[in-house]
């Protein structure tokens, strides 16, 4: 064929003229730049939060922030900045959420991994996971316009905005996280262990709760921790449905403000930049960031541990 | 010596078996609990939206008058937002994944990047909002335009794309790579011509998940300050805008002034959910279609 | 063919026996399918009390399937269908009113791969008694000690009862699993290649243990290892392609097999 | 819900067409483009957003007027940074804010836009406290006036009222309404302890309408849009009880002592540079008297509005 | 030991050769480590042009490692360290200035498992020319046809060039991979057990193809299959534990091995 003598030469000349080599050398660097964006993001978050947090703590003592109990950032005469009411509300809503998500999520996981046939699991699991994909603003709307009025039929004392209803809805949102990750952890418990228990005359229930769950416990705990960290960071549901009372209370029928909702209030609210109230938002955000970071690290640690078990 | 009293065992047996059956039913109910709530939620928003959701609603501009208000601006705002989020996360996410999977040597720093990415995935979205406010809106002086919102959202969903892309690049079989290297292809040629095409379906699935997340996120937009009333639909990335979830947010909290706003919010939610379900179906289709072994 | 052979032989066999022990398991025309795979075909077998019955045969012949049918573990696979009868102590185990949990309490099982629970040694052994409602710490302690002694592992673990069972060696784990079985004081112990994952030394220990256990328990053991069957069992059943080709006293079957296929297998010509 | 909505819609439409007719005369002005940025008080937001919409629909399609409602102070902050052209406020501008504007070289002008009546709301079933004197109202909200521990009973106010504890509600410090109520009406005396202060008006409305012993204060607009769920206190300023209404809260109306103006601040520089800002600023005062009532405000006297228009016209 | 043996033999071997073809690869004292595993030990081998050189030896002896060293694919494992020299056409391939891409363009490779790209048949073959900058559609078409003909698969695929390569049978895929190699007109083709994943019929086809290709290319083929080595190769190297035990004309090595270990391996006594 006419060209044939040339292919080698063509390749040779192309190689000599190629600018590819130079370009190739730059690629790892360019990719590295892209990869460093994520580090920059973290750095950006830290710097953003740190600067203003430092400014905040120049005006407000650690003691006041962490140990006193009043949060009145904009009070004209006697502003007070204690994170405790916000922290209390956050922990309370998270607690309620986990109160819903842990039993429902865990038993769902038990059902999927221990009782359900393969076919049922393959249909049911993705369906349950749909719950995790619903935007939180929709959950907020649902909590505010449906769940609260619904609950008020049974609990007349329930305020129009309260921590109970968003807590429950947050719990529903977290069910798939707990169910799906716990199910993963439980399915990776080897079948031979299940058989061992069955052969002793254990019922499925006894196998699940006395063998499989203990064996998968670190994975399950990791799923709880991830759920908790989601609940702590959740913003729109509480912003819409839990109101803005900054009282330190444990009455779940009352309106309360979580850390995230506080940030929303202040960013879209009345505190002028440069005021202590404005900086307080960063101090709260910093606390939130550190909190969720610790949670995520812990969850990672737990997941790793459970991978190493058998 | 006999420890097991057969009669006692026998009588407990009935109880245990009953309990097992009961719990099986309870667990099944619990597995359905979430689905029931989902159904109630859908029913709630859909029934609230009836009479309000119409073609006019989709194509009209925003108004303070609920009878003529529409979400054309919000839809376009969301679309423009995705015009930023799509390419930015795609490029950054895939590049990061390629770097980590193909170029980075195992080192403390690589581990650090990796840990950092999975931690970022857990940072509350409102904190990303503050980052966007400080960096894009204020520091870069962009103001609350589509570009600023899009970049903020991109950073928020970046970890989703990175992790999905990494997994899918890792799943590309070594023998395909070897084939390409064996032909004298350079590393980059191999990545571009062999690895990425094979990894693409997985990357796309990750992208769709990321976009779905970005479409529904509200808190970062609240933080960067989206105007409550903005009537003209945005026509580019430098315009100010509103987006579907923001409109839901404002209408929900403003329903105290005008009750009908609650129905508008519900109608908007239906639109938002339809978009999300469509996206997710596409993701599932892609996954099924390309779930091929090499 | 094998079927008809066996039928002919059965009365003969009964005559051969000098001391006829009571029957624990009586399998009658058992058939079993995994979906469409016909894994057990018209099995007829009578298994005697306080003896060791070995089941041998090449890979895939249905040994595990049969032994797992005896405590109905085979049903964990939802595709499984059975016909025929298996009588345990005179009661059909497929009876609707017969709870598998009850059956399995009476019939212990030891698996090929040691499968202790990821719990402490103590909790492993105490698991069975606990689910059957025994809570008293003191009694539990006694049960655990007795079972571990029974499984000939007490001395090795008595100082580390609270350590995780996964810290034990494979052979120790297998004996722990036997102890776990013993703790619920079963009547029968099923063993599916209990030594195939163990080193020779541990194998020997388990074999000795089996010999010891048959004083109090009926033992049915699946093994790939002909020597093992010959060493420890009283009767041996040879399975092939889901059928029982021959079922005979062990010394007879190894010295003078009736069926050509049995001979071929025993002499290593296939399998 | 459907019936109500169509009614409300009908009203709106009527008003709109009125507005349209009114402005027809001005429509010969040139086509403008660009955008007007407004932020500030959430109280003023409903009025300004109505005006903005009206302007965009009927006056200048090419201009985008964007209204936010970060709150008076936050809005002012953006205004000082030069990010906005107009800043709504539910109070007069503060000294520090003026200083900030001066430092940044921004020249501004404060205008009243409309009048808001501080409305005292109660549970709709509350049939005893429907009329109170001005002093009773203010004393009720001042810490320590009726009870040292601030656990005030209705009967502490008047003997024949029930022996039940009063529950207080109001918008929180984020709102200019709070500032006006405490600083002007209560003369900077402390609010009662345990008052339930909320950011969100929907919450407030619900709280008050759920609680038989509630009493709260907020802007007239929030009351009038929820008057099916709320009761209102007629206040006696000396000449017999007066219920707030668009008439009584008007300038020099009977409800005047509890009435406050709401403002918008115009950046003179923006008005000079951007014709659309100037044009819109004028437009505000052209239509304010029509649209105020619709959003729960009393309009200012026409002369005052006209004088503003002239003032703005003079900006070159 | 093997080492010293080989050294003694090498000159002898050269004398034995009747027609001395030019050398393509000259391996000198090549050592290779995977981390701490010493996988290749002092390899000395000269490989001749336009001939088939077979490499045989038991599993784990370093065959794949050696052949992958020849195009430096072995370096994809970052743990690998080498000493010694491999000269390709007189140039040390470990030379800093020698780009691996250049080397690999000259030296094609065919793997154990057929590994076409998940692209069309056409694109698979055109892949090499394309990455080397040949864009002209017409030339590409010619190259593809020529290469597919060269790999004796043209007739089977000419009507489905745009179909995905995964639609082909295993044997066709392997020949497609060979065609892909040919497309860049390499000098040497390395084959690592190219037929071990194929059925006998496909294997035959590939063997025929190899015989055909040696007219124009130098071929080095790793195989587990002694018969195959005997059938198709001109020279055979026997590897054991990372050393070259014997390297000889194929007919000599199979008829009359010099080393006891070679004989043992060839006669199936181990491996
Ligand atoms: N879960 C299953 N699904 C389908 N077929 C199965 C299943 N388990 C076993 N079989 C089939 O049933 C037959 C008997 O299998 P079984 O495991 O009982 O053999 P075995 O004698 O125990 O073999 P081995 O000695 O390998 O353990 C085999 O043909 C096997 O393929
Ligand atoms: N990636 C690796 N890391 C560490 N050691 C390796 C690696 N690959 C191969 N080895 C070791 O190098 C030695 C030679 O391996 P190689 O794959 O070359 O053997 P082989 O002759 O090709 O065997 P086979 O016939 O099984 O393919 C073996 O001992 C093997 O364990
Ligand atoms: Mg078996
Ligand atoms: Mg190999």
XYZ file of C-alpha atoms in Angstrom, chain D residues 51-280:
230
model
C -44.383 49.951 44.316
C -41.415 48.319 42.614
C -43.596 45.799 40.893
C -46.009 48.490 39.800
C -43.137 50.496 38.422
C -41.676 47.616 36.504
C -44.981 46.498 35.072
C -46.553 49.813 34.185
C -43.800 52.366 34.050
C -40.402 51.168 32.994
C -40.166 47.585 31.793
C -36.487 48.014 31.155
C -35.608 48.732 34.740
C -35.178 46.032 37.334
C -35.987 47.160 40.832
C -34.712 44.626 43.301
C -35.977 44.744 46.842
C -34.385 42.896 49.714
C -35.333 42.975 53.350
C -32.276 42.302 55.409
C -33.592 44.592 58.128
C -33.111 48.253 58.853
C -29.585 48.072 60.245
C -28.224 45.427 57.908
C -29.731 47.282 54.990
C -28.169 50.474 56.224
C -24.834 48.721 56.381
C -25.071 47.801 52.731
C -26.218 51.317 51.991
C -23.130 52.705 53.706
C -20.984 50.323 51.655
C -22.553 51.780 48.545
C -24.167 48.516 47.569
C -27.718 49.862 47.435
C -29.466 52.912 46.044
C -32.296 53.123 48.508
C -32.442 51.862 52.047
C -35.737 51.292 53.786
C -35.924 51.946 57.486
C -38.547 51.621 60.134
C -36.762 54.277 62.204
C -34.816 57.438 61.559
C -31.221 57.116 60.574
C -28.753 56.908 63.445
C -25.851 59.202 64.165
C -23.264 56.429 63.625
C -24.833 55.528 60.336
C -24.694 59.129 59.158
C -21.045 59.185 60.126
C -20.381 56.043 58.158
C -22.095 57.486 55.116
C -20.061 60.630 55.440
C -16.823 58.675 55.697
C -17.652 56.889 52.502
C -18.637 60.124 50.850
C -22.221 59.143 50.280
C -24.751 61.917 50.336
C -28.209 60.819 51.362
C -31.659 62.077 51.979
C -34.207 60.520 54.324
C -37.844 60.449 53.218
C -40.950 59.307 54.998
C -42.887 56.870 52.862
C -45.968 56.065 54.870
C -47.306 55.706 58.374
C -47.526 52.551 60.420
C -49.694 52.115 63.473
C -48.274 50.181 66.399
C -51.077 47.724 66.879
C -51.735 46.007 70.179
C -53.118 42.584 69.438
C -54.868 40.044 71.642
C -56.565 36.718 71.240
C -59.801 37.053 69.225
C -61.791 35.538 72.115
C -60.404 38.018 74.575
C -63.445 40.181 75.309
C -62.151 42.075 78.325
C -59.033 43.826 77.135
C -60.467 45.215 73.921
C -60.190 48.720 75.247
C -57.302 50.035 77.303
C -55.818 53.372 78.112
C -52.467 54.372 76.656
C -50.918 54.180 80.094
C -52.316 50.736 80.791
C -50.847 49.475 77.537
C -47.389 50.861 78.104
C -47.307 49.938 81.782
C -48.305 46.407 80.944
C -45.171 46.006 78.849
C -42.802 47.776 81.249
C -40.891 45.567 83.584
C -41.934 45.820 87.192
C -44.904 48.105 86.690
C -47.662 45.680 87.597
C -45.745 42.899 89.270
C -42.219 42.807 90.619
C -41.583 39.359 89.164
C -43.308 40.379 85.929
C -45.846 37.599 86.288
C -48.641 40.014 85.520
C -52.274 38.951 85.900
C -55.008 40.576 83.878
C -56.592 41.417 87.184
C -53.557 43.473 88.090
C -54.597 45.866 85.356
C -58.261 46.037 86.161
C -59.894 44.226 89.025
C -62.769 42.869 86.986
C -60.464 41.204 84.479
C -59.627 37.507 84.885
C -57.098 36.229 87.377
C -55.005 34.771 84.663
C -51.438 35.474 83.790
C -50.768 37.681 80.809
C -48.426 36.311 78.127
C -46.444 38.891 76.172
C -45.353 38.712 72.590
C -43.528 40.936 70.171
C -41.053 41.077 67.337
C -37.448 40.703 68.470
C -34.646 43.230 68.532
C -33.984 42.571 64.877
C -36.963 44.696 64.010
C -37.310 48.437 63.885
C -40.735 47.864 65.381
C -39.112 46.670 68.583
C -36.871 49.711 68.693
C -39.778 52.095 68.188
C -41.886 50.353 70.771
C -39.191 50.306 73.450
C -37.448 53.556 72.713
C -40.394 55.756 71.887
C -43.508 54.273 73.423
C -41.894 52.786 76.530
C -39.423 55.610 76.787
C -36.498 53.174 76.931
C -37.740 51.405 80.009
C -37.111 47.658 80.228
C -39.602 45.284 78.656
C -41.280 42.784 80.942
C -39.248 39.679 81.590
C -40.368 36.565 79.804
C -41.797 38.362 76.823
C -41.706 36.075 73.849
C -39.794 37.879 71.135
C -39.838 36.415 67.659
C -38.025 37.053 64.459
C -40.766 35.753 62.294
C -44.168 37.426 62.057
C -45.979 34.276 61.049
C -44.856 32.775 64.312
C -45.975 35.823 66.222
C -49.398 35.826 64.641
C -49.838 32.159 65.434
C -48.577 32.526 68.962
C -50.940 35.352 69.752
C -53.887 33.698 68.070
C -53.258 30.470 69.991
C -53.020 31.932 73.427
C -56.138 33.242 75.161
C -54.068 35.381 77.489
C -51.798 36.803 74.874
C -51.012 40.399 74.241
C -48.577 41.540 71.640
C -47.520 44.458 69.570
C -46.707 44.723 65.914
C -47.168 46.711 62.766
C -50.662 47.385 61.509
C -50.019 45.521 58.240
C -49.436 42.232 60.004
C -52.590 42.722 61.987
C -54.865 43.680 59.148
C -53.758 40.734 57.005
C -54.593 38.368 59.845
C -57.552 40.103 61.418
C -59.544 36.882 61.249
C -57.173 35.323 63.756
C -56.411 38.280 65.980
C -58.202 40.641 68.274
C -57.147 44.226 68.623
C -56.961 46.650 71.525
C -58.529 50.053 71.053
C -56.337 52.520 72.858
C -57.680 55.465 74.778
C -55.313 58.405 74.348
C -57.603 60.666 76.378
C -60.440 61.075 73.944
C -61.993 57.665 74.153
C -60.797 54.383 72.723
C -59.485 54.389 69.197
C -58.997 51.301 67.122
C -56.119 51.422 64.664
C -57.253 51.690 61.082
C -55.932 53.293 57.955
C -57.885 56.420 58.885
C -56.873 56.678 62.496
C -53.175 56.064 61.936
C -52.999 58.702 59.238
C -51.106 61.877 59.970
C -52.773 63.697 62.869
C -55.272 60.832 63.136
C -56.700 59.764 66.472
C -54.185 56.938 66.779
C -51.267 59.308 66.183
C -49.434 58.718 69.488
C -48.904 55.103 68.500
C -48.162 55.938 64.908
C -44.718 56.114 63.429
C -43.489 56.965 60.006
C -41.507 54.495 57.968
C -38.680 55.766 55.854
C -36.587 55.265 52.854
C -33.142 56.751 52.435
C -32.060 57.814 48.983
C -28.477 57.943 47.884
C -28.191 61.307 46.173
C -25.098 60.139 44.326
C -26.949 57.169 42.897
C -29.834 59.394 41.892
C -27.414 61.694 40.115
C -25.591 58.948 38.311
C -28.463 56.664 37.470
C -31.573 58.227 35.973
C -33.574 55.104 36.801
C -32.893 55.559 40.507
C -34.096 59.109 40.414
C -37.088 58.184 38.334
C -38.052 55.364 40.654
